[in-house]
CSV table of C-alpha atoms and ligand atoms in Angstrom, one decimal:
chain,number,residue,atom,x,y,z
A,501,UNK,CA,96.2,-95.2,-63.1
A,502,UNK,CA,93.8,-96.6,-65.7
A,503,UNK,CA,90.7,-94.8,-67.0
A,504,UNK,CA,88.2,-96.1,-69.5
A,505,UNK,CA,86.0,-93.9,-71.7
A,506,UNK,CA,83.2,-96.1,-72.7
A,507,UNK,CA,80.3,-96.2,-75.1
A,508,UNK,CA,81.2,-93.0,-77.0
A,509,UNK,CA,81.7,-92.2,-80.6
A,510,UNK,CA,85.3,-91.6,-81.4
A,511,UNK,CA,85.9,-88.8,-83.9
A,512,UNK,CA,89.3,-88.1,-85.5
A,513,UNK,CA,90.2,-86.1,-88.6
A,514,UNK,CA,89.6,-89.2,-90.6
A,515,UNK,CA,87.4,-91.7,-88.7
A,516,UNK,CA,84.1,-91.9,-86.8
A,517,UNK,CA,83.2,-95.1,-85.0
A,518,UNK,CA,81.7,-96.4,-81.8
A,519,UNK,CA,84.6,-97.2,-79.5
A,520,UNK,CA,86.1,-97.4,-76.1
A,521,UNK,CA,89.3,-95.6,-75.2
A,522,UNK,CA,91.6,-96.9,-72.5
A,523,UNK,CA,94.0,-94.5,-70.8
A,524,UNK,CA,97.0,-95.6,-68.8
A,525,UNK,CA,98.6,-92.8,-66.9
A,526,UNK,CA,99.2,-89.9,-69.3
A,527,UNK,CA,98.8,-91.8,-72.6
A,528,UNK,CA,96.1,-93.5,-74.6
A,529,UNK,CA,96.8,-97.2,-74.2
A,530,UNK,CA,94.2,-98.7,-76.5
A,531,UNK,CA,91.2,-98.0,-78.6
A,532,UNK,CA,88.7,-100.8,-79.4
A,533,UNK,CA,85.2,-101.6,-80.4
A,534,UNK,CA,82.6,-101.2,-77.7
A,535,UNK,CA,83.3,-103.9,-75.0
A,536,UNK,CA,86.4,-104.9,-76.9
A,537,UNK,CA,88.7,-104.0,-74.0
A,538,UNK,CA,86.8,-106.0,-71.5
A,539,UNK,CA,88.2,-109.5,-70.9
A,540,UNK,CA,85.8,-112.3,-71.5
A,541,UNK,CA,82.9,-112.2,-69.1
A,542,UNK,CA,84.9,-110.0,-66.8
A,543,UNK,CA,85.5,-106.4,-66.2
A,544,UNK,CA,88.6,-104.6,-67.2
A,545,UNK,CA,90.4,-103.6,-64.0
A,546,UNK,CA,90.3,-99.8,-64.3
A,547,UNK,CA,90.4,-97.1,-61.6
A,548,UNK,CA,87.7,-95.1,-63.3
A,549,UNK,CA,85.1,-95.5,-66.0
A,550,UNK,CA,83.7,-92.4,-67.7
A,551,UNK,CA,80.4,-93.0,-69.5
A,552,UNK,CA,80.5,-91.3,-72.9
A,553,UNK,CA,77.4,-92.8,-74.4
A,554,UNK,CA,75.6,-90.4,-76.7
A,555,UNK,CA,78.7,-88.3,-76.8
A,556,UNK,CA,81.7,-87.8,-79.0
A,557,UNK,CA,85.2,-88.6,-77.9
A,558,UNK,CA,87.5,-86.1,-79.7
A,559,UNK,CA,91.1,-85.1,-79.3
A,560,UNK,CA,91.5,-82.1,-77.1
A,561,UNK,CA,91.4,-78.8,-78.9
A,562,UNK,CA,94.7,-77.1,-79.9
A,563,UNK,CA,94.7,-73.3,-80.1
A,564,UNK,CA,97.8,-72.2,-81.8
A,565,UNK,CA,97.2,-68.5,-81.5
A,566,UNK,CA,96.8,-67.0,-78.0
A,567,UNK,CA,98.1,-63.9,-76.2
A,568,UNK,CA,98.0,-64.6,-72.5
A,569,UNK,CA,99.5,-62.0,-70.1
A,570,UNK,CA,100.6,-59.9,-73.1
A,571,UNK,CA,101.6,-56.2,-72.8
A,572,UNK,CA,100.0,-54.0,-75.5
A,573,UNK,CA,99.6,-50.3,-75.7
A,574,UNK,CA,100.3,-49.5,-72.1
A,575,UNK,CA,98.2,-52.3,-70.6
A,576,UNK,CA,98.2,-56.1,-70.4
A,577,UNK,CA,95.8,-58.7,-71.8
A,578,UNK,CA,93.3,-59.6,-69.1
A,579,UNK,CA,93.9,-63.3,-68.9
A,580,UNK,CA,97.1,-64.7,-67.6
A,581,UNK,CA,98.3,-68.2,-68.1
A,582,UNK,CA,96.2,-69.5,-65.3
A,583,UNK,CA,92.8,-67.9,-66.0
A,584,UNK,CA,93.3,-68.2,-69.8
A,585,UNK,CA,94.2,-71.9,-69.7
A,586,UNK,CA,91.4,-72.7,-67.2
A,587,UNK,CA,89.0,-71.0,-69.6
A,588,UNK,CA,90.5,-72.9,-72.5
A,589,UNK,CA,89.9,-76.2,-70.7
A,590,UNK,CA,86.3,-75.4,-70.0
A,591,UNK,CA,85.9,-74.9,-73.7
A,592,UNK,CA,87.5,-78.2,-74.6
A,593,UNK,CA,91.0,-76.9,-75.5
A,594,UNK,CA,93.9,-78.8,-74.0
A,595,UNK,CA,96.9,-77.2,-75.6
A,596,UNK,CA,97.8,-73.7,-76.5
A,597,UNK,CA,100.7,-72.2,-78.4
A,598,UNK,CA,101.2,-68.6,-77.2
A,599,UNK,CA,103.5,-65.9,-78.5
A,600,UNK,CA,106.7,-64.8,-76.7
A,601,UNK,CA,107.8,-61.3,-77.9
A,602,UNK,CA,111.3,-60.2,-78.7
A,603,UNK,CA,111.4,-56.4,-78.2
A,604,UNK,CA,113.9,-54.5,-80.1
A,605,UNK,CA,117.4,-54.5,-78.6
A,606,UNK,CA,116.6,-57.8,-76.8
A,607,UNK,CA,117.6,-61.4,-77.4
A,608,UNK,CA,115.2,-64.2,-78.3
A,609,UNK,CA,116.5,-65.9,-75.2
A,610,UNK,CA,115.4,-63.1,-73.0
A,611,UNK,CA,111.9,-63.2,-74.6
A,612,UNK,CA,111.6,-66.9,-74.1
A,613,UNK,CA,112.8,-66.7,-70.4
A,614,UNK,CA,110.2,-63.9,-69.8
A,615,UNK,CA,107.3,-65.9,-71.3
A,616,UNK,CA,108.4,-69.1,-69.6
A,617,UNK,CA,108.1,-67.3,-66.3
A,618,UNK,CA,104.7,-66.1,-67.1
A,619,UNK,CA,103.5,-69.7,-67.9
A,620,UNK,CA,105.3,-71.9,-65.4
A,621,UNK,CA,103.4,-72.8,-62.3
A,622,UNK,CA,100.3,-71.2,-63.8
A,623,UNK,CA,99.2,-73.0,-67.0
A,624,UNK,CA,96.6,-75.7,-66.4
A,625,UNK,CA,97.1,-77.3,-69.8
A,626,UNK,CA,100.1,-77.9,-72.0
A,627,UNK,CA,101.6,-74.9,-73.7
A,628,UNK,CA,104.2,-74.1,-76.4
A,629,UNK,CA,105.6,-70.8,-77.7
A,630,UNK,CA,106.0,-69.2,-81.1
A,631,UNK,CA,108.7,-66.5,-81.0
A,632,UNK,CA,107.8,-63.0,-82.3
A,633,UNK,CA,110.9,-61.6,-84.0
A,634,UNK,CA,110.9,-57.8,-84.3
A,635,UNK,CA,114.6,-57.2,-85.0
A,636,UNK,CA,116.7,-59.6,-87.1
A,637,UNK,CA,120.4,-59.3,-86.6
A,638,UNK,CA,123.1,-61.9,-87.4
A,639,UNK,CA,123.0,-63.0,-83.8
A,640,UNK,CA,119.2,-63.3,-83.7
A,641,UNK,CA,119.4,-65.5,-86.8
A,642,UNK,CA,121.7,-67.8,-84.8
A,643,UNK,CA,119.3,-67.8,-81.9
A,644,UNK,CA,116.5,-68.9,-84.2
A,645,UNK,CA,118.4,-72.1,-84.8
A,646,UNK,CA,118.9,-72.7,-81.1
A,647,UNK,CA,115.2,-72.1,-80.4
A,648,UNK,CA,114.2,-74.6,-83.0
A,649,UNK,CA,116.4,-77.2,-81.3
A,650,UNK,CA,114.7,-76.4,-78.0
A,651,UNK,CA,111.2,-76.9,-79.4
A,652,UNK,CA,110.2,-73.3,-80.2
A,653,UNK,CA,109.9,-74.1,-83.9
A,654,UNK,CA,107.9,-71.2,-85.3
A,655,UNK,CA,108.5,-67.5,-85.6
A,656,UNK,CA,105.9,-64.8,-86.1
A,657,UNK,CA,106.8,-61.8,-88.1
A,658,UNK,CA,104.8,-58.6,-88.7
A,659,UNK,CA,104.2,-56.7,-91.9
A,660,UNK,CA,102.2,-54.2,-89.8
A,661,UNK,CA,102.8,-51.9,-86.8
A,662,UNK,CA,105.8,-49.9,-88.3
A,663,UNK,CA,108.3,-48.8,-85.6
A,664,UNK,CA,107.1,-51.4,-83.1
A,665,UNK,CA,106.8,-54.9,-84.6
A,666,UNK,CA,107.1,-54.5,-88.4
A,667,UNK,CA,110.0,-56.0,-90.2
A,668,UNK,CA,111.1,-54.9,-93.7
A,669,UNK,CA,110.9,-57.3,-96.6
A,670,UNK,CA,114.6,-57.9,-96.6
A,671,UNK,CA,114.5,-59.1,-93.0
A,672,UNK,CA,111.5,-61.2,-93.6
A,673,UNK,CA,113.2,-62.8,-96.5
A,674,UNK,CA,116.3,-63.5,-94.5
A,675,UNK,CA,114.2,-65.1,-91.7
A,676,UNK,CA,112.4,-67.3,-94.3
A,677,UNK,CA,115.7,-68.4,-95.7
A,678,UNK,CA,116.9,-69.3,-92.3
A,679,UNK,CA,113.9,-71.6,-91.7
A,680,UNK,CA,115.0,-73.5,-94.8
A,681,UNK,CA,118.1,-74.5,-92.9
A,682,UNK,CA,116.7,-74.9,-89.4
A,683,UNK,CA,113.3,-76.5,-90.1
A,684,UNK,CA,111.3,-73.7,-88.4
A,685,UNK,CA,108.1,-72.2,-89.7
A,686,UNK,CA,107.4,-68.5,-90.3
A,687,UNK,CA,103.9,-67.3,-89.2
A,688,UNK,CA,102.9,-64.0,-90.7
A,689,UNK,CA,100.8,-61.1,-89.6
A,690,UNK,CA,99.9,-60.0,-93.1
A,691,UNK,CA,98.7,-56.4,-93.3
A,692,UNK,CA,100.4,-53.5,-95.1
A,693,UNK,CA,101.4,-51.5,-92.1
A,694,UNK,CA,102.7,-48.5,-94.1
A,695,UNK,CA,99.4,-48.0,-95.8
A,696,UNK,CA,97.5,-48.4,-92.6
A,697,UNK,CA,99.6,-45.9,-90.7
A,698,UNK,CA,98.9,-43.2,-93.4
A,699,UNK,CA,95.2,-43.9,-93.2
A,700,UNK,CA,95.1,-43.8,-89.4
A,701,UNK,CA,96.9,-40.5,-89.2
A,702,UNK,CA,94.7,-39.0,-91.9
A,703,UNK,CA,91.5,-40.2,-90.1
A,704,UNK,CA,92.6,-38.8,-86.8
A,705,UNK,CA,93.5,-35.5,-88.4
A,706,UNK,CA,90.0,-35.3,-89.8
A,707,UNK,CA,88.5,-35.8,-86.3
A,708,UNK,CA,87.4,-39.4,-87.1
A,709,UNK,CA,88.0,-41.0,-83.7
A,710,UNK,CA,85.2,-43.6,-83.1
A,711,UNK,CA,86.0,-47.3,-82.9
A,712,UNK,CA,84.7,-48.0,-86.4
A,713,UNK,CA,87.6,-46.1,-87.9
A,714,UNK,CA,89.9,-48.8,-86.7
A,715,UNK,CA,88.2,-51.0,-89.4
A,716,UNK,CA,87.9,-48.3,-92.0
A,717,UNK,CA,91.6,-47.5,-91.8
A,718,UNK,CA,92.6,-51.2,-92.3
A,719,UNK,CA,91.3,-52.1,-95.8
A,720,UNK,CA,90.9,-55.7,-96.8
A,721,UNK,CA,93.2,-55.0,-99.8
A,722,UNK,CA,96.0,-54.1,-97.3
A,723,UNK,CA,95.6,-57.6,-96.0
A,724,UNK,CA,95.3,-59.1,-99.5
A,725,UNK,CA,98.5,-57.3,-100.6
A,726,UNK,CA,100.5,-58.3,-97.6
A,727,UNK,CA,99.3,-61.9,-97.9
A,728,UNK,CA,100.4,-62.0,-101.5
A,729,UNK,CA,103.8,-60.5,-100.7
A,730,UNK,CA,104.3,-62.9,-97.8
A,731,UNK,CA,103.6,-65.9,-99.9
A,732,UNK,CA,105.8,-64.6,-102.7
A,733,UNK,CA,108.7,-64.1,-100.3
A,734,UNK,CA,108.2,-67.6,-99.0
A,735,UNK,CA,108.1,-69.0,-102.6
A,736,UNK,CA,111.4,-67.2,-103.4
A,737,UNK,CA,112.9,-68.6,-100.3
A,738,UNK,CA,111.6,-72.1,-101.1
A,739,UNK,CA,109.8,-72.6,-97.7
A,740,UNK,CA,106.3,-73.0,-96.4
A,741,UNK,CA,104.5,-70.1,-94.8
A,742,UNK,CA,101.6,-69.8,-92.4
A,743,UNK,CA,99.3,-66.8,-92.5
A,744,UNK,CA,97.8,-66.0,-89.1
A,745,UNK,CA,94.3,-64.7,-88.4
A,746,UNK,CA,93.2,-64.5,-92.1
A,747,UNK,CA,90.1,-62.3,-92.2
A,748,UNK,CA,89.6,-60.9,-95.7
A,749,UNK,CA,88.3,-62.6,-98.9
A,750,UNK,CA,91.1,-60.7,-100.7
A,751,UNK,CA,93.6,-62.5,-98.6
A,752,UNK,CA,92.0,-65.9,-99.0
A,753,UNK,CA,92.1,-65.5,-102.8
A,754,UNK,CA,95.9,-65.1,-102.5
A,755,UNK,CA,96.2,-68.3,-100.4
A,756,UNK,CA,93.9,-70.2,-102.8
A,757,UNK,CA,95.9,-69.0,-105.8
A,758,UNK,CA,99.1,-70.1,-104.2
A,759,UNK,CA,97.8,-73.5,-103.2
A,760,UNK,CA,96.4,-74.1,-106.6
A,761,UNK,CA,100.0,-73.6,-107.8
A,762,UNK,CA,101.0,-76.3,-105.3
A,763,UNK,CA,102.8,-73.9,-102.9
A,764,UNK,CA,102.9,-74.9,-99.2
A,765,UNK,CA,100.9,-71.8,-98.1
A,766,UNK,CA,98.9,-72.4,-95.0
A,767,UNK,CA,96.4,-70.1,-93.2
A,768,UNK,CA,94.2,-70.0,-90.2
A,769,UNK,CA,91.1,-68.0,-89.6
A,770,UNK,CA,89.3,-67.3,-86.2
A,771,UNK,CA,85.7,-67.5,-85.0
A,772,UNK,CA,85.3,-63.7,-84.8
A,773,UNK,CA,85.7,-63.6,-88.6
A,774,UNK,CA,83.2,-66.4,-89.0
A,775,UNK,CA,80.5,-65.0,-86.7
A,776,UNK,CA,81.0,-61.3,-86.4
A,777,UNK,CA,81.2,-58.5,-89.0
A,778,UNK,CA,81.9,-54.9,-89.6
A,779,UNK,CA,78.3,-54.2,-88.5
A,780,UNK,CA,79.5,-54.7,-84.9
A,781,UNK,CA,81.6,-51.6,-85.1
A,782,UNK,CA,78.4,-49.6,-85.7
A,783,UNK,CA,77.0,-50.6,-82.2
A,784,UNK,CA,76.1,-47.4,-80.2
A,785,UNK,CA,78.4,-45.4,-78.0
A,786,UNK,CA,81.8,-46.9,-77.5
A,787,UNK,CA,80.6,-50.5,-77.9
A,788,UNK,CA,82.4,-50.9,-81.2
A,789,UNK,CA,85.6,-51.0,-79.1
A,790,UNK,CA,84.8,-54.6,-78.0
A,791,UNK,CA,85.6,-55.7,-81.6
A,792,UNK,CA,88.7,-53.7,-82.1
A,793,UNK,CA,91.3,-56.3,-83.2
A,794,UNK,CA,93.7,-56.6,-86.1
A,795,UNK,CA,92.9,-57.5,-88.8
A,796,UNK,CA,89.4,-56.0,-88.2
A,797,UNK,CA,86.0,-57.6,-88.7
A,798,UNK,CA,85.0,-57.7,-92.3
A,799,UNK,CA,81.7,-57.3,-94.3
A,800,UNK,CA,79.2,-60.0,-93.5
A,801,UNK,CA,79.5,-61.6,-96.9
A,802,UNK,CA,83.1,-62.6,-96.1
A,803,UNK,CA,81.8,-65.2,-93.6
A,804,UNK,CA,80.6,-67.5,-96.3
A,805,UNK,CA,83.8,-67.2,-98.2
A,806,UNK,CA,85.8,-68.2,-95.1
A,807,UNK,CA,83.5,-71.1,-94.4
A,808,UNK,CA,84.0,-72.4,-97.9
A,809,UNK,CA,87.8,-72.0,-97.4
A,810,UNK,CA,87.5,-74.2,-94.3
A,811,UNK,CA,85.2,-76.7,-95.9
A,812,UNK,CA,87.6,-77.1,-98.8
A,813,UNK,CA,91.4,-77.1,-98.2
A,814,UNK,CA,92.4,-73.5,-98.5
A,815,UNK,CA,92.2,-72.8,-94.8
A,816,UNK,CA,93.8,-75.3,-92.4
A,817,UNK,CA,93.0,-74.2,-88.9
A,818,UNK,CA,90.6,-72.2,-86.7
A,819,UNK,CA,92.5,-70.6,-83.8
A,820,UNK,CA,91.4,-67.7,-81.6
A,821,UNK,CA,93.9,-64.9,-81.4
A,822,UNK,CA,92.6,-64.7,-77.8
A,823,UNK,CA,93.8,-61.4,-76.5
A,824,UNK,CA,91.1,-60.0,-74.1
A,825,UNK,CA,91.0,-56.5,-72.8
A,826,UNK,CA,88.3,-55.3,-70.4
A,827,UNK,CA,86.1,-52.4,-71.5
A,828,UNK,CA,86.7,-50.7,-68.2
A,829,UNK,CA,90.1,-49.2,-67.9
A,830,UNK,CA,91.5,-51.0,-70.9
A,831,UNK,CA,89.5,-50.5,-74.1
A,832,UNK,CA,88.5,-47.2,-72.6
A,833,UNK,CA,92.1,-46.0,-73.2
A,834,UNK,CA,90.9,-45.4,-76.7
A,835,UNK,CA,87.9,-43.2,-76.0
A,836,UNK,CA,88.4,-40.2,-78.3
A,837,UNK,CA,91.2,-42.0,-80.3
A,838,UNK,CA,90.5,-45.4,-81.9
A,839,UNK,CA,94.2,-45.9,-82.5
A,840,UNK,CA,94.7,-46.2,-78.7
A,841,UNK,CA,92.1,-48.9,-78.2
A,842,UNK,CA,94.0,-52.1,-77.2
A,843,UNK,CA,93.7,-54.6,-80.1
A,844,UNK,CA,92.1,-57.9,-79.2
A,845,UNK,CA,89.1,-59.8,-78.0
A,846,UNK,CA,88.4,-62.9,-75.9
A,847,UNK,CA,87.8,-66.3,-77.6
A,848,UNK,CA,89.9,-69.1,-76.1
A,849,UNK,CA,86.8,-70.7,-74.3
A,850,UNK,CA,84.2,-70.4,-77.0
A,851,UNK,CA,86.1,-71.7,-80.1
A,852,UNK,CA,85.1,-75.3,-80.1
A,853,UNK,CA,81.4,-74.7,-79.3
A,854,UNK,CA,81.1,-71.9,-81.9
A,855,UNK,CA,82.7,-73.9,-84.7
A,856,UNK,CA,80.7,-77.0,-83.9
A,857,UNK,CA,77.4,-75.1,-83.7
A,858,UNK,CA,78.0,-72.8,-86.6
A,859,UNK,CA,79.9,-75.3,-88.7
A,860,UNK,CA,78.9,-78.8,-88.0
A,861,UNK,CA,75.3,-78.3,-87.1
A,862,UNK,CA,74.6,-76.1,-90.1
A,863,UNK,CA,76.3,-78.7,-92.4
A,864,UNK,CA,79.0,-76.3,-93.5
A,865,UNK,CA,81.7,-78.7,-92.4
A,866,UNK,CA,81.6,-82.3,-91.3
A,867,UNK,CA,82.6,-83.8,-87.9
A,868,UNK,CA,85.9,-85.0,-89.1
A,869,UNK,CA,86.8,-81.7,-90.5
A,870,UNK,CA,85.7,-80.0,-87.2
A,871,UNK,CA,88.3,-82.2,-85.4
A,872,UNK,CA,90.9,-81.6,-88.1
A,873,UNK,CA,90.5,-77.8,-88.0
A,874,UNK,CA,90.5,-77.4,-84.3
A,875,UNK,CA,93.1,-80.0,-83.4
A,876,UNK,CA,94.7,-82.3,-85.9
A,877,UNK,CA,95.8,-79.9,-88.5
A,878,UNK,CA,97.4,-77.3,-86.1
A,879,UNK,CA,99.1,-80.2,-84.4
A,880,UNK,CA,100.6,-81.3,-87.7
A,881,UNK,CA,101.6,-77.9,-88.9
A,882,UNK,CA,103.3,-77.0,-85.6
A,883,UNK,CA,105.1,-80.1,-84.8
A,884,UNK,CA,102.9,-81.7,-82.2
A,885,UNK,CA,101.5,-84.6,-84.1
A,886,UNK,CA,101.0,-87.5,-83.3
A,887,UNK,CA,101.6,-86.7,-79.6
A,888,UNK,CA,98.7,-84.4,-79.8
A,889,UNK,CA,95.8,-83.9,-82.2
A,890,UNK,CA,94.4,-87.4,-82.5
A,891,UNK,CA,92.9,-90.4,-80.6
A,892,UNK,CA,95.4,-93.2,-81.0
A,893,UNK,CA,97.4,-95.6,-78.8
A,894,UNK,CA,100.6,-93.8,-77.7
A,895,UNK,CA,99.2,-90.3,-78.1
A,896,UNK,CA,98.8,-88.1,-75.0
A,897,UNK,CA,95.4,-88.7,-73.4
A,898,UNK,CA,94.2,-85.2,-74.1
A,899,UNK,CA,90.6,-86.0,-74.7
A,900,UNK,CA,87.2,-84.3,-74.7
A,901,UNK,CA,83.9,-86.0,-74.1
A,902,UNK,CA,81.8,-83.6,-76.3
A,903,UNK,CA,78.1,-83.4,-75.9
A,904,UNK,CA,76.6,-82.5,-79.2
A,905,UNK,CA,73.2,-81.6,-77.7
A,906,UNK,CA,74.2,-79.5,-74.8
A,907,UNK,CA,72.9,-76.0,-75.1
A,908,UNK,CA,74.7,-73.0,-73.7
A,909,UNK,CA,74.0,-69.3,-73.7
A,910,UNK,CA,77.3,-67.5,-74.2
A,911,UNK,CA,77.7,-64.7,-71.6
A,912,UNK,CA,80.6,-62.9,-69.9
A,913,UNK,CA,78.8,-63.7,-66.6
A,914,UNK,CA,79.0,-67.5,-67.0
A,915,UNK,CA,82.2,-68.0,-69.1
A,916,UNK,CA,85.5,-68.2,-67.3
A,917,UNK,CA,87.7,-65.7,-69.2
A,918,UNK,CA,88.7,-62.8,-67.0
A,919,UNK,CA,87.1,-60.0,-69.1
A,920,UNK,CA,84.1,-57.9,-68.5
A,921,UNK,CA,82.3,-58.5,-71.8
A,922,UNK,CA,81.8,-61.2,-74.4
A,923,UNK,CA,81.6,-60.5,-78.2
A,924,UNK,CA,79.0,-63.2,-78.5
A,925,UNK,CA,76.9,-62.1,-75.5
A,926,UNK,CA,73.5,-63.8,-75.6
A,927,UNK,CA,74.2,-66.1,-78.5
A,928,UNK,CA,72.9,-69.6,-78.0
A,929,UNK,CA,75.1,-72.5,-79.1
A,930,UNK,CA,74.5,-76.2,-79.1
A,931,UNK,CA,77.4,-78.6,-78.4
A,932,UNK,CA,79.9,-78.3,-75.6
A,933,UNK,CA,82.7,-80.0,-73.8
A,934,UNK,CA,81.4,-82.1,-70.9
A,935,UNK,CA,84.5,-83.9,-69.6
A,936,UNK,CA,88.0,-82.8,-70.5
A,937,UNK,CA,91.2,-84.8,-69.8
A,938,UNK,CA,94.7,-83.4,-70.0
A,939,UNK,CA,97.4,-86.1,-70.2
A,940,UNK,CA,95.0,-88.6,-68.6
A,941,UNK,CA,93.8,-86.4,-65.8
A,942,UNK,CA,90.2,-85.2,-65.7
A,943,UNK,CA,90.5,-81.4,-65.5
A,944,UNK,CA,86.9,-80.5,-66.3
A,945,UNK,CA,84.0,-82.5,-65.1
A,946,UNK,CA,80.4,-81.5,-65.8
A,947,UNK,CA,81.3,-77.9,-66.2
A,948,UNK,CA,83.5,-77.7,-63.2
A,949,UNK,CA,87.3,-77.2,-63.3
A,950,UNK,CA,88.9,-79.9,-61.3
A,951,UNK,CA,92.5,-79.5,-62.6
A,952,UNK,CA,95.4,-77.6,-61.2
A,953,UNK,CA,97.1,-74.4,-62.2
A,954,UNK,CA,100.7,-75.3,-63.0
A,955,UNK,CA,99.9,-78.8,-64.2
A,956,UNK,CA,100.5,-77.9,-67.8
A,957,UNK,CA,103.9,-78.5,-69.2
A,958,UNK,CA,106.0,-76.9,-71.9
A,959,UNK,CA,105.6,-78.5,-75.3
A,960,UNK,CA,108.8,-79.0,-77.1
A,961,UNK,CA,107.7,-79.1,-80.7
A,962,UNK,CA,109.4,-80.8,-83.6
A,963,UNK,CA,110.8,-79.0,-86.6
A,964,UNK,CA,109.5,-79.6,-90.1
A,965,UNK,CA,110.9,-82.8,-91.4
B,1814,ZN,ZN1,97.7,-62.4,-82.5
């Protein structure tokens, strides 16, 4: 099966040029100047030609932070691996790395089996897993090595949620040391959970129950402190570290300081921290619950700081922390007690368009950087490059024909995520995925999903070299 993408502008993390892309089965077979793949005077014998003129041809988006079908606080995130990956595809994302969760008293193997069952036969795009470690025993350390060999090469640890997910500093340090041996990467949820717990209890005792108190009990400094501590622990262990969903200027300063000293400290931020702010918690009635996530939305001024971090080299990726809960029956669980509002919001489908519209079109970041932040850099950090994350011969033909002029009004009614609200409701964005290919197969065509649930396969990722 041969497919030709013709007449488009190929954009990678480093290059931008007019070019044709030839796909053979699941892989990119060749990239050449326009017409360069056509034999003299004749036509290249392809099964299908897709006209990409006036459009960008970019590597499919890679979202390394999603929570599909995830239990939280007595309920489960609204998108499963089918609806979530179909929505991702609509938005131009062709790979996700989701989180399997080890609950205390369970093995990592059990967690991986559980999450594999959730994804198999459902995922419409390729998927990998990070492993959330909530209890580190000697046998769990051994299991970490086994998982790395099987392509689950990153582990997420929590400095927040004491009694549920939080690990003490000693356990974190041991896990970091272990990755020095096995080539894994530690991802950190960096918020000081002890401090937050005290503030939450105090707020509730004072009768402060509205959604905004979720943010007011999670100070930016608690994120800054934990980010500093996480990086310091990694420095002492002599390994890289990846900070997930960085939201606060106080945390970014810690990453910047570490990188200035030459440390391999990496961090991602998410669209919600670039486009929304604390002000959203002040929306009337219970609407603030839509934005209850951890870390919380920060003051509006933070947005510019984060964009500068993305434009420079202090932040390496934009992922979504996609973890949707409906207002009805889910977020509502926390009416009268903000600490019972399920944490999370939808974002898997809107990431590429938001970052393009708010970043590239405003001149905050260039086109190459857009591709780097949404695809190439996460692929490199998490062991998927060069199979994913670029447009090059031999790479998987995960490609997006991206129309830079297509306008779209974001709305829960028209988006495909299975959730009854959208945090960006009514926002107009320009720039959207038009045609999306996953390993050579067209899965989205002019806004219609034409792929198949279950067509996505497990991504065995490489350890750090
Ligand atoms: Zn998360």
